[in-house]
Short mmCIF file of C-alpha atoms and ligand atoms in Angstrom, two decimals:
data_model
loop_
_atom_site.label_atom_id
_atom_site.label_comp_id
_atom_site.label_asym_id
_atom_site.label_seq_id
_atom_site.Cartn_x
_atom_site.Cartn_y
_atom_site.Cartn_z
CA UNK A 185 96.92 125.99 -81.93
CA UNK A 186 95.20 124.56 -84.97
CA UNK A 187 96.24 124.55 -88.68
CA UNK A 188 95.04 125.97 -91.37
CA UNK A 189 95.80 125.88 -95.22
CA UNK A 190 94.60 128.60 -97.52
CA UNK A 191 94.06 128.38 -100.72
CA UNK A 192 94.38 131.53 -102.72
CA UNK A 193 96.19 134.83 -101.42
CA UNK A 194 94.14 137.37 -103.05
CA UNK A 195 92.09 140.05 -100.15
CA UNK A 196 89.92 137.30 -98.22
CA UNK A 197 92.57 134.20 -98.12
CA UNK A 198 95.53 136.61 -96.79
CA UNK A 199 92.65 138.82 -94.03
CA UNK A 200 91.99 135.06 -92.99
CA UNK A 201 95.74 134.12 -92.50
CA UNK A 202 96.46 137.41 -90.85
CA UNK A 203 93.78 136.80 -88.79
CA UNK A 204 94.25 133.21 -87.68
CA UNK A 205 98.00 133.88 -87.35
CA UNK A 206 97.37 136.97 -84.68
CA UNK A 207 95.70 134.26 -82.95
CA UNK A 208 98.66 131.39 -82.94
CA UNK A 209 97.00 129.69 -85.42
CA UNK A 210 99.76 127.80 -87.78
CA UNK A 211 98.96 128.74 -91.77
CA UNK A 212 100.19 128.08 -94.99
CA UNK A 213 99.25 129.87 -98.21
CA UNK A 214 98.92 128.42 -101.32
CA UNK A 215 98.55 130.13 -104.65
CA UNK A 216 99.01 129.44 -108.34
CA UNK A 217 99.51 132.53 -109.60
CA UNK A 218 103.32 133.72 -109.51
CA UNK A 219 102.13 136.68 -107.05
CA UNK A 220 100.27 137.57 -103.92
CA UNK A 221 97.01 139.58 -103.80
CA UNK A 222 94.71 138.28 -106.27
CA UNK A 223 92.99 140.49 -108.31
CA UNK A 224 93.70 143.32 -106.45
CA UNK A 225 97.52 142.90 -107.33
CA UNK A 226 98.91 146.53 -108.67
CA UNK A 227 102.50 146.57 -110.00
CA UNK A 228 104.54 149.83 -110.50
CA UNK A 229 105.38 150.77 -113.85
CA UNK A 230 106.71 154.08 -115.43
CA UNK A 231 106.49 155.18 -111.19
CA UNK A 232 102.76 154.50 -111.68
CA UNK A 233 100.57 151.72 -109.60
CA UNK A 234 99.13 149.44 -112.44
CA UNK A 235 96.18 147.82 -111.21
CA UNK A 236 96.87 144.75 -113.03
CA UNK A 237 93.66 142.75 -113.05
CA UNK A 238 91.40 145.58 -113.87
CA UNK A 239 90.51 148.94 -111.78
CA UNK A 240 89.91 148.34 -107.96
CA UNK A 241 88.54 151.29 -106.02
CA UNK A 242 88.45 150.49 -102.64
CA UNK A 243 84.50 151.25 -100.72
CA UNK A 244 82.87 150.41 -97.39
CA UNK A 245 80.02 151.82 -95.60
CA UNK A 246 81.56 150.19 -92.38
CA UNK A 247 83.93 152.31 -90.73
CA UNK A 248 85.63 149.03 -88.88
CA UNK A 249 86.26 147.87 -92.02
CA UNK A 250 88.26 151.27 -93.58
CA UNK A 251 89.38 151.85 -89.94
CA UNK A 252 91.30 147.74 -90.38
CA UNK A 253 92.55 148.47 -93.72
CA UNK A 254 94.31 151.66 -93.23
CA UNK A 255 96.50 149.59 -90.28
CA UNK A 256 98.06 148.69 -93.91
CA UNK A 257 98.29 151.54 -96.04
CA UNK A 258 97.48 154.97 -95.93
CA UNK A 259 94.25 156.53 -98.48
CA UNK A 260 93.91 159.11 -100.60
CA UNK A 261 90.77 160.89 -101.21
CA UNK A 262 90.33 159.97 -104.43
CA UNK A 263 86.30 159.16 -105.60
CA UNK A 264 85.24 157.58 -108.45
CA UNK A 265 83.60 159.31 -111.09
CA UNK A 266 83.94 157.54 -114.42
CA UNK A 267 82.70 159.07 -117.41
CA UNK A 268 81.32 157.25 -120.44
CA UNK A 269 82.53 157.88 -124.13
CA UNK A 270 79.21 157.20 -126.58
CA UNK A 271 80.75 157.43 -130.08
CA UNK A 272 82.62 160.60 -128.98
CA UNK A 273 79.90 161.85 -126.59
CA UNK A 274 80.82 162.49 -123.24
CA UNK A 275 78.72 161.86 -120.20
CA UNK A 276 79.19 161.84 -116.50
CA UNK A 277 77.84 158.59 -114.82
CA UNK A 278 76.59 157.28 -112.65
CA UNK A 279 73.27 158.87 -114.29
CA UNK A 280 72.43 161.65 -112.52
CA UNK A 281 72.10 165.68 -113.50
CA UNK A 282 75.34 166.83 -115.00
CA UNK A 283 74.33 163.35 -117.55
CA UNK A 284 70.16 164.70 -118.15
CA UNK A 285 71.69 168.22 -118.58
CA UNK A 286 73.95 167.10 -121.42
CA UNK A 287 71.69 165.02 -123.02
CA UNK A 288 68.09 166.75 -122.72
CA UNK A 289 69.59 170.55 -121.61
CA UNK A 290 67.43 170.27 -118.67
CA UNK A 291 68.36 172.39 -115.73
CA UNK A 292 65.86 171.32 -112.94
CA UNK A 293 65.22 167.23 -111.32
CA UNK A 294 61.50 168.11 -111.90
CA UNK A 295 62.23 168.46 -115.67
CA UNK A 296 64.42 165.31 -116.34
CA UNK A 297 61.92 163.13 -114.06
CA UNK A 298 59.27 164.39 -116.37
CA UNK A 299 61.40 163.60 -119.32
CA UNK A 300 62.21 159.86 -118.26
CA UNK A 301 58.16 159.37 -117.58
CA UNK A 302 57.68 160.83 -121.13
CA UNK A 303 60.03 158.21 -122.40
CA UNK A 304 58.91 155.51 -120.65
CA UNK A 305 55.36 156.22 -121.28
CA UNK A 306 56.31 156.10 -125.12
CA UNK A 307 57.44 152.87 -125.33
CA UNK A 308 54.62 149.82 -124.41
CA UNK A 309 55.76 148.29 -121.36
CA UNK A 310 54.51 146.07 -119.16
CA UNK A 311 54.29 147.29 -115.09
CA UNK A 312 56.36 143.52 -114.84
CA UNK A 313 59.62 143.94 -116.69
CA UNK A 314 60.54 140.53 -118.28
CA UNK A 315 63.84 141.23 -119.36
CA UNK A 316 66.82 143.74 -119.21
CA UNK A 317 65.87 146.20 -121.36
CA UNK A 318 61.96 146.98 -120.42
CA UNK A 319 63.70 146.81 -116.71
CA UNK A 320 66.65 149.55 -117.72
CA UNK A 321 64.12 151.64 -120.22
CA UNK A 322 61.57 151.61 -116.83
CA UNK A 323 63.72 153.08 -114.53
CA UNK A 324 65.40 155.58 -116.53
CA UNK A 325 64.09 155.95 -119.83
CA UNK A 326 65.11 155.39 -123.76
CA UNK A 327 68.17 157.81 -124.17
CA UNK A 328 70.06 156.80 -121.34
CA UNK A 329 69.04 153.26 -121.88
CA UNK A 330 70.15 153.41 -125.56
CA UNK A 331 73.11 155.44 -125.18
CA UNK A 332 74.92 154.45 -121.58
CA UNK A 333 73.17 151.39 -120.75
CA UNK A 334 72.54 148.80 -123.75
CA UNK A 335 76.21 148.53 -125.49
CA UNK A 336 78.10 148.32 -122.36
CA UNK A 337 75.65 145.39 -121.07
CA UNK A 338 75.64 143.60 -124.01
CA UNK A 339 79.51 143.53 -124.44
CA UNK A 340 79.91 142.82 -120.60
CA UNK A 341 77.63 139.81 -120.49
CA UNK A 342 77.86 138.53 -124.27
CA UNK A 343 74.14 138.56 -124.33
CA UNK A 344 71.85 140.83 -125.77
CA UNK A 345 69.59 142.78 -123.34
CA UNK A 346 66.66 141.51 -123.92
CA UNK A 347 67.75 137.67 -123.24
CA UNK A 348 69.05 139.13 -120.01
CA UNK A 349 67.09 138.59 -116.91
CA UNK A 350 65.39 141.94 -114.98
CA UNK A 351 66.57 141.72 -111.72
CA UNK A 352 70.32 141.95 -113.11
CA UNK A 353 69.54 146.02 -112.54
CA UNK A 354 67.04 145.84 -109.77
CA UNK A 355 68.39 149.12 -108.86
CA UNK A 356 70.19 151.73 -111.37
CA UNK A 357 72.37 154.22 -109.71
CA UNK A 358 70.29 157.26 -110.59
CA UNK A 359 70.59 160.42 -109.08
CA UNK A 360 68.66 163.71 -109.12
CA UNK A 361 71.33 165.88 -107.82
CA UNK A 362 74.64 167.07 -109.86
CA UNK A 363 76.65 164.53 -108.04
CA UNK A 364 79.60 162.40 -110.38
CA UNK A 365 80.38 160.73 -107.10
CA UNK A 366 79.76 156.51 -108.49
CA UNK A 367 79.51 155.14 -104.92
CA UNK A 368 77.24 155.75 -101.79
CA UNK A 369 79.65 154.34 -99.29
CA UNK A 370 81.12 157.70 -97.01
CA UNK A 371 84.20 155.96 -97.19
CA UNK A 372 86.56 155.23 -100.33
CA UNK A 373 90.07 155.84 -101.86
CA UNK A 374 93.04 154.32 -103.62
CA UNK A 375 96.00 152.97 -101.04
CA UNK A 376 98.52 155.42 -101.69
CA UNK A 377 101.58 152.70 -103.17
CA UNK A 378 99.02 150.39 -104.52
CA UNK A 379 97.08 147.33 -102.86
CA UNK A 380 99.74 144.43 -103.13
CA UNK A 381 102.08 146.24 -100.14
CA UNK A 382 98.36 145.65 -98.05
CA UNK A 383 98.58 141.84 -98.92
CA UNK A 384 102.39 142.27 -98.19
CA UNK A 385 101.59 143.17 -94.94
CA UNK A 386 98.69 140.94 -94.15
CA UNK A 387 101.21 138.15 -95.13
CA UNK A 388 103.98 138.85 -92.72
CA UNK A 389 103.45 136.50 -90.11
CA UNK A 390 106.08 133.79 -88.96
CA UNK A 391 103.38 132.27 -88.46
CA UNK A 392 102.69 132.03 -92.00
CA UNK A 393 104.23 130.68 -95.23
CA UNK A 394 103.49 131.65 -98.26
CA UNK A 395 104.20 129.48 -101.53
CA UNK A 396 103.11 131.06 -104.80
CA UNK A 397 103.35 129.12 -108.25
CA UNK A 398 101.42 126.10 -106.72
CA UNK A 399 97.65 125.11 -107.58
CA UNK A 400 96.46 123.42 -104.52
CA UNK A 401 93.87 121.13 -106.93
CA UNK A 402 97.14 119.72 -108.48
CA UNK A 403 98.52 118.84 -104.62
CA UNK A 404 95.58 117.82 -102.50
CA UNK A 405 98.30 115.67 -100.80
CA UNK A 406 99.51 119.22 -98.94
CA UNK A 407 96.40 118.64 -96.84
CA UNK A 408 96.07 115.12 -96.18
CA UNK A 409 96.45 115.87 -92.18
CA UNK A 410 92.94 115.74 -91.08
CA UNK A 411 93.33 118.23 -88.61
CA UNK A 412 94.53 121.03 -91.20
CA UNK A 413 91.35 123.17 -92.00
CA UNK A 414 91.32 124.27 -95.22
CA UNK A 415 89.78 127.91 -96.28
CA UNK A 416 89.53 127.78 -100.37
CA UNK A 417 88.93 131.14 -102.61
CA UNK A 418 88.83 129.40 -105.71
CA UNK A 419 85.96 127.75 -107.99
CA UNK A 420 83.37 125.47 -105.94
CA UNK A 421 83.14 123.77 -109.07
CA UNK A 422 86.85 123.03 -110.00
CA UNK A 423 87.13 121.81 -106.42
CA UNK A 424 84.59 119.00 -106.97
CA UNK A 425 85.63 118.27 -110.61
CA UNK A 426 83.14 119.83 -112.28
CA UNK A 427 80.98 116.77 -110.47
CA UNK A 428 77.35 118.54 -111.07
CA UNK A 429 78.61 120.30 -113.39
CA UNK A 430 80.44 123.32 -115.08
CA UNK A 431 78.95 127.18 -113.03
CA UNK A 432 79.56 130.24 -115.70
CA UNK A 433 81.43 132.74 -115.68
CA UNK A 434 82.68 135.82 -117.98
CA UNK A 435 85.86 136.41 -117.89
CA UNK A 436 88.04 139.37 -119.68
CA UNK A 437 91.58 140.63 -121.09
CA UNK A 438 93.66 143.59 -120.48
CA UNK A 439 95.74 144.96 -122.42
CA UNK A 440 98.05 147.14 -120.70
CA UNK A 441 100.69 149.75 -122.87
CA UNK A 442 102.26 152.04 -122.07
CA UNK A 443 102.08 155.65 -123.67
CA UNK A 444 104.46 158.34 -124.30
CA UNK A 445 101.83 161.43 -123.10
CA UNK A 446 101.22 162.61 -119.39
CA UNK A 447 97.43 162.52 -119.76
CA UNK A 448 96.02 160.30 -122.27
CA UNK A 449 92.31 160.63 -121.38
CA UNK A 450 91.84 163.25 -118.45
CA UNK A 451 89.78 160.60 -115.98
CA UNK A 452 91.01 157.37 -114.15
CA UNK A 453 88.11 155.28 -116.02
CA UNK A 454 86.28 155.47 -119.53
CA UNK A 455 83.50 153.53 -119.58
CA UNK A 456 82.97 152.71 -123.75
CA UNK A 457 79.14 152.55 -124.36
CA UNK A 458 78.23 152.03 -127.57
CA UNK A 459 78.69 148.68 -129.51
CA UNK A 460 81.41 149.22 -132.06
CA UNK A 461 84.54 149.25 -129.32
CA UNK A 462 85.07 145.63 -128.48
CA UNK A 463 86.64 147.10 -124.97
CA UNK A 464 84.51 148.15 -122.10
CA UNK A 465 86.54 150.64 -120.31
CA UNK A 466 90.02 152.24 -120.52
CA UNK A 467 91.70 152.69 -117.43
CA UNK A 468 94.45 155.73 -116.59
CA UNK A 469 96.10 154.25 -114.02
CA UNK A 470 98.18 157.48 -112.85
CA UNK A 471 94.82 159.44 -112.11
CA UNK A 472 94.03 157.02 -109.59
CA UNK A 473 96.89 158.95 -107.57
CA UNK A 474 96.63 162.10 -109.11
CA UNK A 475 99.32 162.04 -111.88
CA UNK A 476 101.67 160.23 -109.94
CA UNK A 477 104.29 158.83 -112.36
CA UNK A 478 107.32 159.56 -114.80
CA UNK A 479 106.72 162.93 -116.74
CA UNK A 480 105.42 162.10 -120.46
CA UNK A 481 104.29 158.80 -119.80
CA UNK A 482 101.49 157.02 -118.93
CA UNK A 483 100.14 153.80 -118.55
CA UNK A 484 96.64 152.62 -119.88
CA UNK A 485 94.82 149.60 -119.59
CA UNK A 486 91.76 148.64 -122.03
CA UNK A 487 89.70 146.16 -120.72
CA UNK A 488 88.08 143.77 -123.23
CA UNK A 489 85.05 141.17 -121.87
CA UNK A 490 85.39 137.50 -123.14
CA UNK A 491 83.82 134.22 -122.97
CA UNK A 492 85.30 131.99 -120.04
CA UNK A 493 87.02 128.43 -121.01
CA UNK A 494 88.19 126.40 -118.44
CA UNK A 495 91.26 127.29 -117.44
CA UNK A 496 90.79 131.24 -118.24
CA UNK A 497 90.52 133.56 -115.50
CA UNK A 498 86.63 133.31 -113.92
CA UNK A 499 86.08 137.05 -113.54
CA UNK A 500 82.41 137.59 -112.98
CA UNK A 501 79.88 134.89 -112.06
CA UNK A 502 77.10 134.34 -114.32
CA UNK A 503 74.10 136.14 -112.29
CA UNK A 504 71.49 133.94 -113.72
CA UNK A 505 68.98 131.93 -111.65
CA UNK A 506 70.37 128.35 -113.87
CA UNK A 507 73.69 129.33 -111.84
CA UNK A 508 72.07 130.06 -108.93
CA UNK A 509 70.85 127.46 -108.42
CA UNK A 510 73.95 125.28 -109.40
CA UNK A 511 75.81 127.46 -106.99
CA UNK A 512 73.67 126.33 -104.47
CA UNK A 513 73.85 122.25 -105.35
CA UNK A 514 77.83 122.93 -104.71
CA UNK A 515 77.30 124.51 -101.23
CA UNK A 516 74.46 121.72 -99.82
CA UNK A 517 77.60 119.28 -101.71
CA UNK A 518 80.71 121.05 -99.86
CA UNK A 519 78.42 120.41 -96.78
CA UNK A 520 78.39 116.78 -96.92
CA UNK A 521 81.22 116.13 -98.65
CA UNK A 522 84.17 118.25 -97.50
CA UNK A 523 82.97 119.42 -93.61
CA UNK A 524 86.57 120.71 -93.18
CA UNK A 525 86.97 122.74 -96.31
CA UNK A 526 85.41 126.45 -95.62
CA UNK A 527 84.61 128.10 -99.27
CA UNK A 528 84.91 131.55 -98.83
CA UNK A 529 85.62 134.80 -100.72
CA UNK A 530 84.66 136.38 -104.04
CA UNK A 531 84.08 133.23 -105.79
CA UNK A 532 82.66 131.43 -102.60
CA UNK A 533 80.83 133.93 -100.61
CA UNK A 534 82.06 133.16 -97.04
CA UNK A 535 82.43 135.55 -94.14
CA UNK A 536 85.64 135.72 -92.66
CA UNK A 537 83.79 136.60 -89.40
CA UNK A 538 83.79 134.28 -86.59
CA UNK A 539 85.35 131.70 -88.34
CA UNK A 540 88.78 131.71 -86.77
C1 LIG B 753 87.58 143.65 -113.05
C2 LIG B 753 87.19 143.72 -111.59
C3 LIG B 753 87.09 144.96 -110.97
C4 LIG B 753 86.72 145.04 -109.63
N1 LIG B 753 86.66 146.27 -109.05
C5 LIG B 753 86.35 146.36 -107.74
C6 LIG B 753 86.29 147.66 -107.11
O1 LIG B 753 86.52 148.69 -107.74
N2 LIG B 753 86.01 147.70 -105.78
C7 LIG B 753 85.75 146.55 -105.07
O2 LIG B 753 85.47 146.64 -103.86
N3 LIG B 753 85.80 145.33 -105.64
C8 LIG B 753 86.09 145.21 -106.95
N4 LIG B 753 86.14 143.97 -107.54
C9 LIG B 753 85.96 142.78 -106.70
C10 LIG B 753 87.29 142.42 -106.01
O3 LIG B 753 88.28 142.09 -106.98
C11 LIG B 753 87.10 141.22 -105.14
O4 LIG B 753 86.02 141.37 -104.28
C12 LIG B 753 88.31 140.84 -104.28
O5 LIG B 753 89.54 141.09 -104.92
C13 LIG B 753 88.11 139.39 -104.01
O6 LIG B 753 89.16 138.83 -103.26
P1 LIG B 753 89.19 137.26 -103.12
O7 LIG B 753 90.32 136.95 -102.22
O8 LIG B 753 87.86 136.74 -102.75
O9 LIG B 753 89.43 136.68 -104.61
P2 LIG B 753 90.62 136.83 -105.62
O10 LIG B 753 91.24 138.16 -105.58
O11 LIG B 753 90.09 136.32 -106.92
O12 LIG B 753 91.70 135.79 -105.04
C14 LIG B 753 91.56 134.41 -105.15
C15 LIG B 753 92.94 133.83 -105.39
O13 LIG B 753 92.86 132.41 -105.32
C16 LIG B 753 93.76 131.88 -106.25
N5 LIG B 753 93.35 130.49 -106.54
C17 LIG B 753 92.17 130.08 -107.08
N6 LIG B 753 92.18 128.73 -107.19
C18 LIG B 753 93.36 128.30 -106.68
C19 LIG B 753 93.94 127.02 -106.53
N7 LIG B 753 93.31 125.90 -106.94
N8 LIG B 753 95.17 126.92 -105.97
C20 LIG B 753 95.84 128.03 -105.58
N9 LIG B 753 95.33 129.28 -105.71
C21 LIG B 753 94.11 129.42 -106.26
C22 LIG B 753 93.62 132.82 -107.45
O14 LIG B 753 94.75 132.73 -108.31
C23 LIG B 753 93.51 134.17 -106.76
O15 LIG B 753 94.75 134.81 -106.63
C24 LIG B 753 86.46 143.86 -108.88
C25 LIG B 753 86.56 142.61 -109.51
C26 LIG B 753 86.92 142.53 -110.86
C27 LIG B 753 87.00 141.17 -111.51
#
């Protein structure tokens, strides 16, 4: 039997401890939040499942991966097909032909190809797109670029898009069929009841304990047995002190309210375009289950990007290749200096696989 200490019980910490725990491992659970489940926590409110730190859809293209998670919760079908508000304009995303057909009245894929190449042929670019925007306006053209693409990147990554590197959109989901459906994955859904009963689950183990309210960087002592391995879903940075210095993130608010209306905006997720909202998206919460919740009300969440401080939330990592290549300093560090410490999850990019 080994031991094992995990830091942080958001989706990958608690799979690990389930894991290890099925297998006699010993494991204790440490996080500093005052709940399980990480970001994927959803609390009920008004009889609705509030996903708390910002909309989680759940997605896999592996079916031994939706086949595991439904041992924890059962899915509903729902898909995701946010739509995007341009200064009152509504258009289906991701891009595909229900969006061409509102903006150009095109019917056919032959005529909005032809319109993006018109577009892009319009504006000087090179074949090598240097930045954001001559990568965005190359794969789908100036309207789309202007109206769905440019406002929402620039308030998501407090940069404007032509300081932003390419190869942030590599790819653009773009689709030539009249398909609203965001994701490719054949399998996705909401757990019907919300994510943090999954975690819940995952937890219940007398093999494990669980102590919330604790930030294991404050109490390195709760590992000073060299024997305890310790898996750690937090910031590779914070962990060494910041010792090569500070990796970036972007972090953001919600504000969550609750209104007295059974539909306050007819779709799960708003995505807000243009550059005037300071918010990105507004999520209805109840649409997620379809209208689940106490009759006239609702509960909304608008979701507002920030600059990350230390100490705020660290949301998104900066994709930039001056990160990247920070990131990477931290990993060849954790190697030497903390053998026993396996960095893992969202913020760490570990496997769970094989490591048990
Ligand atoms: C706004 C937003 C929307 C997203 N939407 C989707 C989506 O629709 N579909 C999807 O598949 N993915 C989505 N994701 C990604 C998804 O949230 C993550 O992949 C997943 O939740 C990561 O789980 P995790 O365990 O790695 O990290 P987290 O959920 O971040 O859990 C890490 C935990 O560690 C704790 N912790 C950190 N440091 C310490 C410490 N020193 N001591 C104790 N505890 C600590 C934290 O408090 C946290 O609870 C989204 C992410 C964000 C930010």
């Amino acid at each position: 039997m080994s031991k094992y200490l995990v830091v942080g019980a958001g989706l990958f910490g608690s799979v690990f401890a389930h894991e290890a725990a099925m297998r006699g491992n010993q494991v204790t659970v440490l996080e500093k939040r005052n709940h399980i489940a990480g970001n994927i926590y959803t609390k009920e409110v008004e009889g609705i499942q509030v996903h708390m730190y910002g909309a989680h859809i759940f997605h896999t293209k592996m079916k031994n991966i939706w086949d595991y998670v439904r041992q924890f919760a059962d899915f509903n079908h729902y898909v995701n097909s946010p739509i995007a508000n341009y200064h009152g304009e509504i258009y289906n995303l991701p891009f595909n032909m229900n969006t061409f057909n509102k903006l150009w009245g095109v019917i056919t894929p032959d005529e909005a190809k032809a319109k993006i190449d018109e577009q892009k042929k319009a504006v000087l670019l090179t074949d090598n797109p240097t930045n954001l925007e001559e990568q965005a306006i190359s794969l789908i053209g100036t309207d789309v670029y202007e109206k769905l693409v440019k406002g929402y990147t620039e308030k998501q990554w407090g940069q404007s898009a032509t300081e932003l590197p390419a190869f942030i959109i590599r790819r653009l989901p773009v689709r030539f069929t009249y398909d609203n459906n965001y994701f490719n994955d054949p399998y996705q859904g909401i757990p019907i009841g919300g994510y943090t009963q999954i975690v819940e689950k995952l937890l219940d183990n007398p093999l494990i304990s669980v102590k919330t309210n604790v930030d294991y960087l404050k109490h390195r002592n709760l590992a000073a047995d060299s024997n305890t391995k310790i898996i750690y879903t937090g910031m590779i940075d914070q962990f060494f002190d910041y010792k090569l210095g500070a990796l970036a993130y972007r972090s953001l608010r919600f504000e969550t309210e609750v209104k007295d209306t059974d539909n306050y905006q007819g779709n799960a997720v708003v995505n807000y375009t243009d550059s005037e909202h300071p918010f990105t998206r507004v999520i209805e919460h109840k649409h997620f289950e379809f209208g689940k919740g106490n009759k006239g009300r609702t509960v909304i969440t608008h979701e507002y990007p920030q600059a990350w401080h230390q100490g705020d939330d660290p949301y998104y990592p900066i994709n930039n290749l001056q990160n990247k290549t920070l990131y990477k300093q931290y990993t060849e560090l954790a190697k030497l200096k903390a053998p026993n410490v396996i960095f893992g999850g969202r913020l760490g990019q570990g496997s769970v696989k094989n490591l048990v």
